[in-house]
Every structure is written in C-alpha cells, then in structure tokens.
mmCIF file of C-alpha atoms in Angstrom:
data_model
loop_
_atom_site.group_PDB
_atom_site.id
_atom_site.type_symbol
_atom_site.label_atom_id
_atom_site.label_comp_id
_atom_site.label_asym_id
_atom_site.label_seq_id
_atom_site.Cartn_x
_atom_site.Cartn_y
_atom_site.Cartn_z
ATOM 1 C CA MET E 1 0.000 0.000 0.000
ATOM 2 C CA ASN E 2 1.198 3.486 -0.823
ATOM 3 C CA LEU E 3 1.117 5.527 2.414
ATOM 4 C CA GLY E 4 0.559 8.764 0.490
ATOM 5 C CA THR E 5 -2.417 7.650 -1.591
ATOM 6 C CA LEU E 6 -3.793 5.019 0.812
ATOM 7 C CA ASP E 7 -4.218 2.742 -2.191
ATOM 8 C CA TRP E 8 -2.266 -0.105 -3.766
ATOM 9 C CA ASP E 9 1.043 1.057 -5.220
ATOM 10 C CA GLU E 10 0.965 0.520 -9.008
ATOM 11 C CA GLU E 11 4.775 0.407 -9.309
ATOM 12 C CA ILE E 12 5.133 -2.289 -6.635
ATOM 13 C CA LEU E 13 2.221 -4.298 -8.069
ATOM 14 C CA ALA E 14 3.880 -4.232 -11.497
ATOM 15 C CA ALA E 15 7.312 -5.148 -10.107
ATOM 16 C CA MET E 16 5.830 -8.108 -8.225
ATOM 17 C CA GLY E 17 3.489 -9.152 -11.036
ATOM 18 C CA VAL E 18 0.397 -8.874 -8.818
ATOM 19 C CA PRO E 19 -2.802 -7.921 -10.658
ATOM 20 C CA ARG E 20 -4.711 -5.171 -8.808
ATOM 21 C CA SER E 21 -7.939 -7.088 -9.471
ATOM 22 C CA MET E 22 -6.892 -9.857 -7.058
ATOM 23 C CA LEU E 23 -6.472 -7.466 -4.117
ATOM 24 C CA PRO E 24 -9.272 -6.181 -1.880
ATOM 25 C CA GLN E 25 -10.335 -2.553 -1.803
ATOM 26 C CA ILE E 26 -8.492 -0.614 0.918
ATOM 27 C CA CYS E 27 -11.080 0.890 3.278
ATOM 28 C CA PRO E 28 -10.992 3.103 6.376
ATOM 29 C CA SER E 29 -10.449 1.433 9.751
ATOM 30 C CA SER E 30 -14.018 2.254 10.713
ATOM 31 C CA ALA E 31 -16.846 3.472 8.526
ATOM 32 C CA PRO E 32 -20.640 3.501 8.379
ATOM 33 C CA ARG E 33 -20.536 0.937 5.577
ATOM 34 C CA PHE E 34 -19.706 -2.537 6.736
ATOM 35 C CA TYR E 35 -17.138 -5.118 5.677
ATOM 36 C CA GLY E 36 -19.247 -8.201 6.151
ATOM 37 C CA PHE E 37 -21.138 -10.078 8.833
ATOM 38 C CA ALA E 38 -20.054 -11.888 11.986
ATOM 39 C CA LEU E 39 -21.884 -14.845 13.479
ATOM 40 C CA GLY E 40 -25.555 -14.120 13.976
ATOM 41 C CA GLY E 41 -25.621 -11.565 11.161
ATOM 42 C CA VAL E 42 -23.950 -8.777 13.160
ATOM 43 C CA PRO E 43 -22.421 -6.242 10.738
ATOM 44 C CA VAL E 44 -18.652 -5.672 11.052
ATOM 45 C CA CYS E 45 -17.977 -1.924 10.673
ATOM 46 C CA GLY E 46 -14.335 -1.715 11.721
ATOM 47 C CA ASP E 47 -11.046 -3.407 11.030
ATOM 48 C CA LEU E 48 -7.654 -2.768 12.672
ATOM 49 C CA GLY E 49 -4.470 -4.719 13.169
ATOM 50 C CA ASP E 50 -3.616 -5.582 16.761
ATOM 51 C CA GLN E 51 -1.050 -2.813 17.323
ATOM 52 C CA GLN E 52 -3.184 -0.166 15.630
ATOM 53 C CA ALA E 53 -6.158 -1.306 17.700
ATOM 54 C CA ALA E 54 -4.036 -0.915 20.833
ATOM 55 C CA LEU E 55 -3.152 2.650 19.740
ATOM 56 C CA VAL E 56 -6.881 3.434 19.510
ATOM 57 C CA GLY E 57 -7.717 1.449 22.667
ATOM 58 C CA GLN E 58 -5.125 3.417 24.650
ATOM 59 C CA THR E 59 -6.738 6.612 23.265
ATOM 60 C CA CYS E 60 -3.548 7.892 21.633
ATOM 61 C CA PHE E 61 -5.461 10.308 19.423
ATOM 62 C CA ASP E 62 -3.076 13.270 19.542
ATOM 63 C CA PRO E 63 0.277 13.578 17.771
ATOM 64 C CA GLY E 64 3.097 12.736 20.172
ATOM 65 C CA GLU E 65 1.052 10.241 22.190
ATOM 66 C CA ALA E 66 2.381 6.697 22.202
ATOM 67 C CA LYS E 67 1.459 3.269 23.488
ATOM 68 C CA ASN E 68 3.619 0.298 24.415
ATOM 69 C CA THR E 69 2.358 -3.262 24.592
ATOM 70 C CA TYR E 70 4.241 -6.202 26.020
ATOM 71 C CA GLY E 71 3.597 -9.847 25.238
ATOM 72 C CA THR E 72 5.150 -12.290 22.820
ATOM 73 C CA GLY E 73 6.668 -9.166 21.303
ATOM 74 C CA CYS E 74 7.039 -5.597 22.512
ATOM 75 C CA PHE E 75 5.571 -2.881 20.342
ATOM 76 C CA MET E 76 5.623 0.897 20.501
ATOM 77 C CA LEU E 77 3.465 3.086 18.268
ATOM 78 C CA LEU E 78 3.823 6.877 18.279
ATOM 79 C CA ASN E 79 0.993 8.929 16.773
ATOM 80 C CA THR E 80 2.442 11.393 14.232
ATOM 81 C CA GLY E 81 -0.933 12.831 13.197
ATOM 82 C CA PRO E 82 -1.878 13.408 9.547
ATOM 83 C CA VAL E 83 1.766 13.336 8.406
ATOM 84 C CA ALA E 84 3.602 10.133 7.454
ATOM 85 C CA VAL E 85 6.914 10.900 9.175
ATOM 86 C CA PRO E 86 9.908 8.952 7.827
ATOM 87 C CA SER E 87 12.017 7.508 10.621
ATOM 88 C CA LYS E 88 15.656 8.458 11.073
ATOM 89 C CA SER E 89 16.195 5.617 13.558
ATOM 90 C CA GLY E 90 14.948 2.441 11.889
ATOM 91 C CA LEU E 91 11.304 2.655 12.939
ATOM 92 C CA LEU E 92 8.480 1.720 10.570
ATOM 93 C CA THR E 93 6.196 4.459 9.212
ATOM 94 C CA THR E 94 2.667 3.087 9.145
ATOM 95 C CA VAL E 95 -1.000 4.062 9.113
ATOM 96 C CA GLY E 96 -2.311 4.162 12.672
ATOM 97 C CA TYR E 97 -5.984 4.391 11.757
ATOM 98 C CA ARG E 98 -8.496 6.195 9.600
ATOM 99 C CA PHE E 99 -12.085 6.793 10.654
ATOM 100 C CA GLY E 100 -14.640 7.340 7.899
ATOM 101 C CA ASP E 101 -13.784 10.248 5.613
ATOM 102 C CA SER E 102 -11.330 11.809 8.087
ATOM 103 C CA PRO E 103 -7.669 12.023 7.086
ATOM 104 C CA ALA E 104 -5.491 9.048 7.974
ATOM 105 C CA VAL E 105 -3.530 9.214 11.216
ATOM 106 C CA TYR E 106 0.019 7.926 10.847
ATOM 107 C CA ALA E 107 2.379 6.407 13.381
ATOM 108 C CA LEU E 108 5.971 5.368 13.857
ATOM 109 C CA GLU E 109 6.304 1.772 15.034
ATOM 110 C CA GLY E 110 9.137 0.028 16.816
ATOM 111 C CA SER E 111 9.066 -3.661 17.640
ATOM 112 C CA ILE E 112 11.018 -6.359 19.399
ATOM 113 C CA ALA E 113 9.592 -9.534 17.922
ATOM 114 C CA ILE E 114 10.859 -12.120 20.421
ATOM 115 C CA ALA E 115 10.603 -10.238 23.708
ATOM 116 C CA GLY E 116 8.421 -12.895 25.358
ATOM 117 C CA ALA E 117 10.795 -15.688 24.331
ATOM 118 C CA LEU E 118 13.738 -13.646 25.620
ATOM 119 C CA VAL E 119 12.118 -13.235 29.043
ATOM 120 C CA GLN E 120 11.427 -16.972 29.149
ATOM 121 C CA TRP E 121 15.042 -17.739 28.146
ATOM 122 C CA LEU E 122 16.405 -15.432 30.848
ATOM 123 C CA ARG E 123 14.159 -17.159 33.383
ATOM 124 C CA ASP E 124 14.780 -20.750 32.291
ATOM 125 C CA ASN E 125 18.462 -20.611 31.374
ATOM 126 C CA LEU E 126 19.997 -17.921 33.543
ATOM 127 C CA GLY E 127 17.635 -17.970 36.517
ATOM 128 C CA PHE E 128 17.147 -14.198 36.458
ATOM 129 C CA PHE E 129 13.836 -14.636 38.284
ATOM 130 C CA GLU E 130 11.465 -17.314 39.504
ATOM 131 C CA PRO E 131 8.537 -18.587 37.448
ATOM 132 C CA PRO E 132 5.126 -17.202 38.451
ATOM 133 C CA ALA E 133 3.572 -18.830 41.525
ATOM 134 C CA GLY E 134 1.860 -22.117 40.712
ATOM 135 C CA ARG E 135 3.879 -22.758 37.537
ATOM 136 C CA ARG E 136 6.738 -25.175 37.304
ATOM 137 C CA LEU E 137 9.981 -24.271 35.621
ATOM 138 C CA ARG E 138 10.460 -25.861 32.184
ATOM 139 C CA THR E 139 13.858 -27.332 31.593
ATOM 140 C CA ALA E 140 15.580 -28.431 28.426
ATOM 141 C CA GLY E 141 14.430 -31.897 27.402
ATOM 142 C CA ALA E 142 11.305 -31.824 29.562
ATOM 143 C CA GLY E 143 8.282 -32.860 27.569
#
C-alpha cells in the first residue's frame, strides 16, 4: 500500500506481477458501511491490526502520544498525526488508523519480535527470576 495515496502502489504491483484485481479494496479502519457479517448476522464496521487497535484502545489520538504493549513481542506506536513521518532511527512508518472520511492518522512503530521468548530464556536458562507462583519451571528436554 502506498502511504501517500492510501491505495495499492501501481509500481510495486507491477514489479511483483500482482494484478490489482486480485487485491481487496483498501477501506478506512471504521466506517458507516460494513465489511461483512459476523456470526448471527452482526455487521462488522471496523477493522484494525492488533497494534493499531491498541493505539486506539489506549486513546492515543493526539500527535506525540504513544502506546507500548508487552507480550510475545514488545511494540511501541507513536501517533504522528496526519503526516507520514519517515524515521531516522529504523522505525516503521505506518497508518495508525483512519475513521470514515477523516484524514489518515500515521504512526511510527518500533518492535522487538521475540521479547516474550527472551524473558522466558532469561528465566529458564539464567535464573534471572522465579517462574510465576503455581507454575513449574520448564527445563531443556522436559516434555
């Protein structure tokens, strides 16, 4: 997707040999029209990736506000407002969200993909801390 046009990038599609006709229409994150139906016929009127949803859920609606989430990975998103700011430090420029006909809100994203596995490794292999109460320590070779 081209961050400037919020549509599929013709140059990248051509370079990859992907026909535009096989891709879905890019829509706002939330809009009065719906994307389809959930179980029971409930209309689905919004669609966000997990980190973008966390940005909205943490109410980071103003430029400069950021959220961090910690789990399997660690992710930081910083709201940059209606401007797609290119990173000077290796962060990813991304769309945070777009509601209806409002302009898109962009974000800078930083991630540590294996943070949860690292914490587990530090616990299990180096004994940095004890496992949570009621859980037994896994050891190499234990099934």
